[in-house]
mmCIF file of C-alpha atoms in Angstrom:
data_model
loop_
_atom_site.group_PDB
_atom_site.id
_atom_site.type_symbol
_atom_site.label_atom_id
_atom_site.label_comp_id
_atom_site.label_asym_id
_atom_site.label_seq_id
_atom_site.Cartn_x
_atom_site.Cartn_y
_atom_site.Cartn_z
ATOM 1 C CA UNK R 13 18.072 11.932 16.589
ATOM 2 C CA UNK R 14 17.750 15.639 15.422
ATOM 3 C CA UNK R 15 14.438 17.174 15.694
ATOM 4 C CA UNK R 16 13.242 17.198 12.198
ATOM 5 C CA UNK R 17 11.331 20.759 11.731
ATOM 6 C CA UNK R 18 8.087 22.021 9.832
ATOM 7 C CA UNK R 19 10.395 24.296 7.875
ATOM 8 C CA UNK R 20 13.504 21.620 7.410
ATOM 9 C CA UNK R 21 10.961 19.537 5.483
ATOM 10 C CA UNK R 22 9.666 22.290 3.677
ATOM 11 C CA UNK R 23 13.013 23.529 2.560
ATOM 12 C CA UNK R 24 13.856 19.942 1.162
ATOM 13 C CA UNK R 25 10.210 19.431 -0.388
ATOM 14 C CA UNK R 26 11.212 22.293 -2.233
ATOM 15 C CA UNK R 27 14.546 21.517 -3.485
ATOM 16 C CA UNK R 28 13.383 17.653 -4.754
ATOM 17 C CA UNK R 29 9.499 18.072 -5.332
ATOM 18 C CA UNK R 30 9.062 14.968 -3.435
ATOM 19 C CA UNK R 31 5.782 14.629 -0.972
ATOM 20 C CA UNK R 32 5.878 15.936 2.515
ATOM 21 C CA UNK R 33 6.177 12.647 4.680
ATOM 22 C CA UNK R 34 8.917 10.911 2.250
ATOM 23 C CA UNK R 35 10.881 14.259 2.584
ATOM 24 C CA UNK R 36 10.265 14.178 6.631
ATOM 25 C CA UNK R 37 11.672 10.148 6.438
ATOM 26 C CA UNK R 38 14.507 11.098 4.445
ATOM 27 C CA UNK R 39 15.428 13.577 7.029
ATOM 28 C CA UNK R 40 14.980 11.223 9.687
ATOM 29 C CA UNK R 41 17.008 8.723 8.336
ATOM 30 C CA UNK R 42 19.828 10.854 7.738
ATOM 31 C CA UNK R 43 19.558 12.778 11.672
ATOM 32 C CA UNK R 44 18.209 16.195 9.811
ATOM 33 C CA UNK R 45 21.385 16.773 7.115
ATOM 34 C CA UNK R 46 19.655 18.131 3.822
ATOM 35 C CA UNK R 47 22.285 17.229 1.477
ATOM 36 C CA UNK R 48 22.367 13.573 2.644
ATOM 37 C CA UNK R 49 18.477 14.053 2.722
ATOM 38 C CA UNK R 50 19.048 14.998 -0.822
ATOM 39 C CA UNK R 51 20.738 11.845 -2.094
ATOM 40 C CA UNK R 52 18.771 9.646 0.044
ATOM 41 C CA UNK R 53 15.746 10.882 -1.905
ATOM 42 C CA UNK R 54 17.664 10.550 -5.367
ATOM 43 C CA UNK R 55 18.799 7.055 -4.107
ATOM 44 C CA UNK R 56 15.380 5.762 -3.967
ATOM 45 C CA UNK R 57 14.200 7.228 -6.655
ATOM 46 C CA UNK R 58 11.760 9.463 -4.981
ATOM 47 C CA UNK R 59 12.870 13.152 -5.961
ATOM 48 C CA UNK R 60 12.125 12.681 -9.608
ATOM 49 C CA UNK R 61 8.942 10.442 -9.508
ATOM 50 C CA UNK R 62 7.475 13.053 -7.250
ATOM 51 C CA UNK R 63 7.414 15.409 -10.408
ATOM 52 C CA UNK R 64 5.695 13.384 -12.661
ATOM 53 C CA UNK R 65 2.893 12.407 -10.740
ATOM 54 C CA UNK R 66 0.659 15.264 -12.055
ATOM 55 C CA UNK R 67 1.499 13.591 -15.945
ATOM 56 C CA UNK R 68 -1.478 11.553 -17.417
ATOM 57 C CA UNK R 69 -0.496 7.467 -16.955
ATOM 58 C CA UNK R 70 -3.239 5.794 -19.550
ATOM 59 C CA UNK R 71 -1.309 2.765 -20.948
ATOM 60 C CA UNK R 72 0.188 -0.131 -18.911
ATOM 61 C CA UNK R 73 -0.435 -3.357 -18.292
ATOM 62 C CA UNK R 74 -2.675 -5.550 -16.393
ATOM 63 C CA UNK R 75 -0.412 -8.863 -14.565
ATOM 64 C CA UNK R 76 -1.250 -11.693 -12.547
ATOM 65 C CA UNK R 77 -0.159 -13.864 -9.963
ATOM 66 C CA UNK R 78 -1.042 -17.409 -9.130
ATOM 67 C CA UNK R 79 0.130 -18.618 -6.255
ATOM 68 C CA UNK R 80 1.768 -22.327 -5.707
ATOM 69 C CA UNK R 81 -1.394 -24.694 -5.177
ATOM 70 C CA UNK R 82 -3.508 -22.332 -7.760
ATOM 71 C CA UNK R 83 -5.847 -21.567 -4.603
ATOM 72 C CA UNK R 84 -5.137 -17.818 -4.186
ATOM 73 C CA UNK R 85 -4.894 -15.542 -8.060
ATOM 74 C CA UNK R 86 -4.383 -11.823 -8.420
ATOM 75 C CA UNK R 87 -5.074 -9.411 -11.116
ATOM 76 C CA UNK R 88 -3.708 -5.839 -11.046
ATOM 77 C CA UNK R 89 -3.488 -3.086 -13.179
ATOM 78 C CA UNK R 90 -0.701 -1.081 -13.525
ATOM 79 C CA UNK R 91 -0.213 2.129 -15.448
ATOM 80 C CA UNK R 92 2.503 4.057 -17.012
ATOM 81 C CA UNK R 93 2.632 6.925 -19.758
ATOM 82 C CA UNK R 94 3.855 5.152 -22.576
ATOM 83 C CA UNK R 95 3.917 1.822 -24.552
ATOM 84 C CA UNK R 96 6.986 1.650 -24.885
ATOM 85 C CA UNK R 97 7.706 1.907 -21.347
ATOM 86 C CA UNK R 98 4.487 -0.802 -20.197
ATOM 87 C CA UNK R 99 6.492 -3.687 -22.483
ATOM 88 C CA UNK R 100 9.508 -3.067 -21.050
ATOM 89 C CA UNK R 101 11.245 -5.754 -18.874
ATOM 90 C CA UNK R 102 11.602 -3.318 -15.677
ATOM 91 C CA UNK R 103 8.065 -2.195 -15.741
ATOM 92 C CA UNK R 104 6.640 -5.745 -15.873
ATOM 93 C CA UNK R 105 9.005 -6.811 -13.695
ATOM 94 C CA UNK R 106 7.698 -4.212 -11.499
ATOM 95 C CA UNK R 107 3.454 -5.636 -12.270
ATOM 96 C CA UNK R 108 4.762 -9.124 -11.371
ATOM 97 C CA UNK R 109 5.885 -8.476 -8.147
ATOM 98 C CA UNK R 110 2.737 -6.047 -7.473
ATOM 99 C CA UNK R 111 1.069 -8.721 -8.401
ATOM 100 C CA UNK R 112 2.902 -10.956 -5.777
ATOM 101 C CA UNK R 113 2.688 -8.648 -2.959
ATOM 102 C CA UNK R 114 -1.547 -8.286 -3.297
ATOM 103 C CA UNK R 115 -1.148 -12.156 -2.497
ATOM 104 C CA UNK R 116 0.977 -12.290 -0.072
ATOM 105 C CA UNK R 117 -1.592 -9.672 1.832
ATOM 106 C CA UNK R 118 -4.984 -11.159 2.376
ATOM 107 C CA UNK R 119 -6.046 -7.623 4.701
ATOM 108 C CA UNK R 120 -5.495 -5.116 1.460
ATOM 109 C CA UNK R 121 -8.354 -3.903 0.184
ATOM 110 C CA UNK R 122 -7.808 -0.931 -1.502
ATOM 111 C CA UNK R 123 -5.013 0.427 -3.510
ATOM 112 C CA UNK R 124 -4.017 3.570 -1.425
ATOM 113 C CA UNK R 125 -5.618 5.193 1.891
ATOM 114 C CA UNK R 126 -6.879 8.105 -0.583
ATOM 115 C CA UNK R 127 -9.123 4.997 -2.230
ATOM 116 C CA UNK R 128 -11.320 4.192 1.286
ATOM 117 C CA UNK R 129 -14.428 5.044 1.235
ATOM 118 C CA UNK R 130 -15.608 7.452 4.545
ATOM 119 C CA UNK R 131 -17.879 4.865 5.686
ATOM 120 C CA UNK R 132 -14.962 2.974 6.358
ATOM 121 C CA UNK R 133 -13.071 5.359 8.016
ATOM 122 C CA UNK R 134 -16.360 6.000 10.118
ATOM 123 C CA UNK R 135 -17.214 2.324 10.829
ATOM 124 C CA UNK R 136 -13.229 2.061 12.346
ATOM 125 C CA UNK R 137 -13.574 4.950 14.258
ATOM 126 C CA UNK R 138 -17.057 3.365 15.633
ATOM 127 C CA UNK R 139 -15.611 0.062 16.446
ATOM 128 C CA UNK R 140 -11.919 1.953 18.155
ATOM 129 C CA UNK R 141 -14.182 4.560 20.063
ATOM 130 C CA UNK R 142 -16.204 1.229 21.838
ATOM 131 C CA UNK R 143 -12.540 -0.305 22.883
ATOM 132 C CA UNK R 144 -13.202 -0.809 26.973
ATOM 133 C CA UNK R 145 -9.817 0.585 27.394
ATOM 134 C CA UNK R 146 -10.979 3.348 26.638
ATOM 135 C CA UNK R 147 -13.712 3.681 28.895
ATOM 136 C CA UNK R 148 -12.269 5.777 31.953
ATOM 137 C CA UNK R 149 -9.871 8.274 29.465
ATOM 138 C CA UNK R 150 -10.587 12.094 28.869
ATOM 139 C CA UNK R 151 -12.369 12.548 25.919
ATOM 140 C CA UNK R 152 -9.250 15.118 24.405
ATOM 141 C CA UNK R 153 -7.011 11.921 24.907
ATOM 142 C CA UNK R 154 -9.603 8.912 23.599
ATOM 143 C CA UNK R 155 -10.133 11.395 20.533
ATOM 144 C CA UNK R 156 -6.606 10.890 19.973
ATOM 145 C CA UNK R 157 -5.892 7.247 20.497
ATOM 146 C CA UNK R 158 -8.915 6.447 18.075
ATOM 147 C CA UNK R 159 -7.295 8.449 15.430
ATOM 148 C CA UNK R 160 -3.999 7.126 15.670
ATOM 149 C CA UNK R 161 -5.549 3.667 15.986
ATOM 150 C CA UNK R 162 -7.926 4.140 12.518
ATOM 151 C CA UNK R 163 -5.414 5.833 10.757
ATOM 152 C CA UNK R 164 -3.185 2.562 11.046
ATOM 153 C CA UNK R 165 -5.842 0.355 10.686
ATOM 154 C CA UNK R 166 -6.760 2.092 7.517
ATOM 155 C CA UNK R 167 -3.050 1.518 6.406
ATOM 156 C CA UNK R 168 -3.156 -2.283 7.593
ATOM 157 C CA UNK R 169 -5.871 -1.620 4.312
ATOM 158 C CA UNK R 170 -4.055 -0.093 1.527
ATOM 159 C CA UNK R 171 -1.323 -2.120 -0.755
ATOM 160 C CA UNK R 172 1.191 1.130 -1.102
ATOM 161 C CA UNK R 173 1.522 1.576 2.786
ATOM 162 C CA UNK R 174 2.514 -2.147 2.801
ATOM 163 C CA UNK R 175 6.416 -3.085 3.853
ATOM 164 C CA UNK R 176 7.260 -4.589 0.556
ATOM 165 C CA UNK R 177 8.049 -8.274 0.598
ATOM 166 C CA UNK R 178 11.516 -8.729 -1.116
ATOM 167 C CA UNK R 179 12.552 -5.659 1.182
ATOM 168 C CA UNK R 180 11.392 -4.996 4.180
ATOM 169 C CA UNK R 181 12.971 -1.609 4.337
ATOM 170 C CA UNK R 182 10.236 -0.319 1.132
ATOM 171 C CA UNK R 183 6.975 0.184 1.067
ATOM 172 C CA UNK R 184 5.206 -0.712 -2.478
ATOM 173 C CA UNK R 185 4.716 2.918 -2.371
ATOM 174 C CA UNK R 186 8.569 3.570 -2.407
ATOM 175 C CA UNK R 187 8.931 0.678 -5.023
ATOM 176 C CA UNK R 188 6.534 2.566 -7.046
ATOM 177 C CA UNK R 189 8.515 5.400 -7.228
ATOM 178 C CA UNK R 190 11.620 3.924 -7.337
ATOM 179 C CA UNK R 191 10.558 2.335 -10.928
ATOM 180 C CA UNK R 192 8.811 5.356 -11.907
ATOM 181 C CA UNK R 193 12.372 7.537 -11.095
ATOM 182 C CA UNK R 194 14.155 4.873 -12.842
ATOM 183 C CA UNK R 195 11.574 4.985 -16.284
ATOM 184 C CA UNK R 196 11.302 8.638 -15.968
ATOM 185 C CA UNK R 197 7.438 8.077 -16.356
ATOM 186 C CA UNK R 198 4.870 8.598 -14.189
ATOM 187 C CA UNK R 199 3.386 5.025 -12.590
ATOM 188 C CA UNK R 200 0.244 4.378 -10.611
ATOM 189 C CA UNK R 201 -0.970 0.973 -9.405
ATOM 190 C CA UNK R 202 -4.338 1.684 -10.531
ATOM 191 C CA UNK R 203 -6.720 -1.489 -9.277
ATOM 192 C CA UNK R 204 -6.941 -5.388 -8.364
ATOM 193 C CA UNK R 205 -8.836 -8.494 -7.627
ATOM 194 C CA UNK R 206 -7.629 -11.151 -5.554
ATOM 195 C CA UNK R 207 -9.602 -14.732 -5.788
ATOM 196 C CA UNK R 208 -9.297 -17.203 -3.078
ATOM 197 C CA UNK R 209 -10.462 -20.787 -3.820
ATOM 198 C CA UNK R 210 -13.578 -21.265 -2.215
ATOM 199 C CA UNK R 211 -14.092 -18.197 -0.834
ATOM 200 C CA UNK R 212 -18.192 -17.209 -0.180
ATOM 201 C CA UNK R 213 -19.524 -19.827 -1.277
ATOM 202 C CA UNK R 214 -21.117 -21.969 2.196
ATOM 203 C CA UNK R 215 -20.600 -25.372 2.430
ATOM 204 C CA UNK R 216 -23.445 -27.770 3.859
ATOM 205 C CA UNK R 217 -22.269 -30.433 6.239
ATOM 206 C CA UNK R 218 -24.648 -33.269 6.369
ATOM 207 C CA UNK R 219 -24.876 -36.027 9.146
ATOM 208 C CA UNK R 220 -24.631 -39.251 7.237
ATOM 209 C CA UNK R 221 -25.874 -41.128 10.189
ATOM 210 C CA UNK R 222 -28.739 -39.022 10.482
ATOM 211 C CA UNK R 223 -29.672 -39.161 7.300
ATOM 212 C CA UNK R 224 -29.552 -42.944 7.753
ATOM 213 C CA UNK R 225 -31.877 -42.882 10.490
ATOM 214 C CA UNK R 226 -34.304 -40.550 9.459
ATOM 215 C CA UNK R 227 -34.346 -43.191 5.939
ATOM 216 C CA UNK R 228 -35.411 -46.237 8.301
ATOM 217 C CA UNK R 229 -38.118 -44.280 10.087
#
């Protein structure tokens, strides 16, 4: 594989106004040629939904998802720029299977990694810096496995990072943008619940024979 450079990715960040990392997987996937790094962003609808990011997305729509046995539910929030656009088959097509992806991943917690609170961040790093493989390791190198293994932990967190579930080769993120290319609008997944049956609330298990018992005394 070519060796993807600094200024390669900058060049074709440029040229498509698409975001830094998407620009340095497009190059990746296409062993460094920018033309084909070109089309592979315009393929996937990235190039153009990069540019409208900065564009105010107030309406929408807000989906859900219950899943088969009505024990796991999901409400999400999804926002576009225009009415027009939210009642649209492609953009609620787009909320449903959001929606169906937030179940299908009982570990997301947060929309994006920009969402996570630092005291999240900080209590990962805590629990990856006690790791007794770590134990005998220069500090320069433990420093660094912590931070590669927090920054995917905090991805293992956030919906957009996720490999999305009709197609493995997408993230939601890429989805996202693909829909938003596609619309010509800009399109954030804004926030969600997810309700499992049951969950939180403690369940008392009583001994029926003891209870018996202690009746007779």
């Amino acid at each position: 594989m070519a060796e993807i450079s600094a200024k390669l990715v900058k060049e074709l960040r440029d040229q498509t106004g698409a975001g830094m990392m998407d620009c340095k997987k497009a190059l990746k996937e296409v062993d460094g040629d920018l033309q084909k790094a070109t089309e592979w962003l315009r393929q996937k609808g990235i190039s153009s939904a990069e540019k409208k990011v900065g564009r105010t997305a107030a309406e929408g729509s807000v989906g859900s998802y219950i899943h088969t046995g009505a024990r796991v539910g999901v409400l999400v929030e999804v926002n576009c720029e225009t009415d027009f656009v939210a009642r649209g088959e492609i953009f609620q097509e787009l909320v449903r299977n959001v929606a169906m992806q937030i179940a299908a991943c009982p570990n997301v917690e947060f929309v994006s990694t920009d969402n996570i609170p630092s005291e999240v961040a900080e209590r990962e790093s805590a629990i990856e810096a006690g790791r007794d493989d770590l134990g005998n390791k220069p500090e320069a190198m433990k420093a660094k496995i912590v931070e590669g293994r927090v920054a995917k932990r905090l991805k293992e967190l956030a919906l957009l990072e996720q490999p999305y579930i009709k197609d493995s080769s997408l993230t939601v993120s890429d989805l996202v943008k693909q829909v938003a290319g596609t619309l010509g609008e800009n399109i954030q997944v804004r926030r969600f619940t997810r309700y499992t049956l049951g969950e939180g609330i403690v369940v008392e298990k009583s001994d029926f024979a003891a209870e018996v018992a202690a009746m007779t005394v």
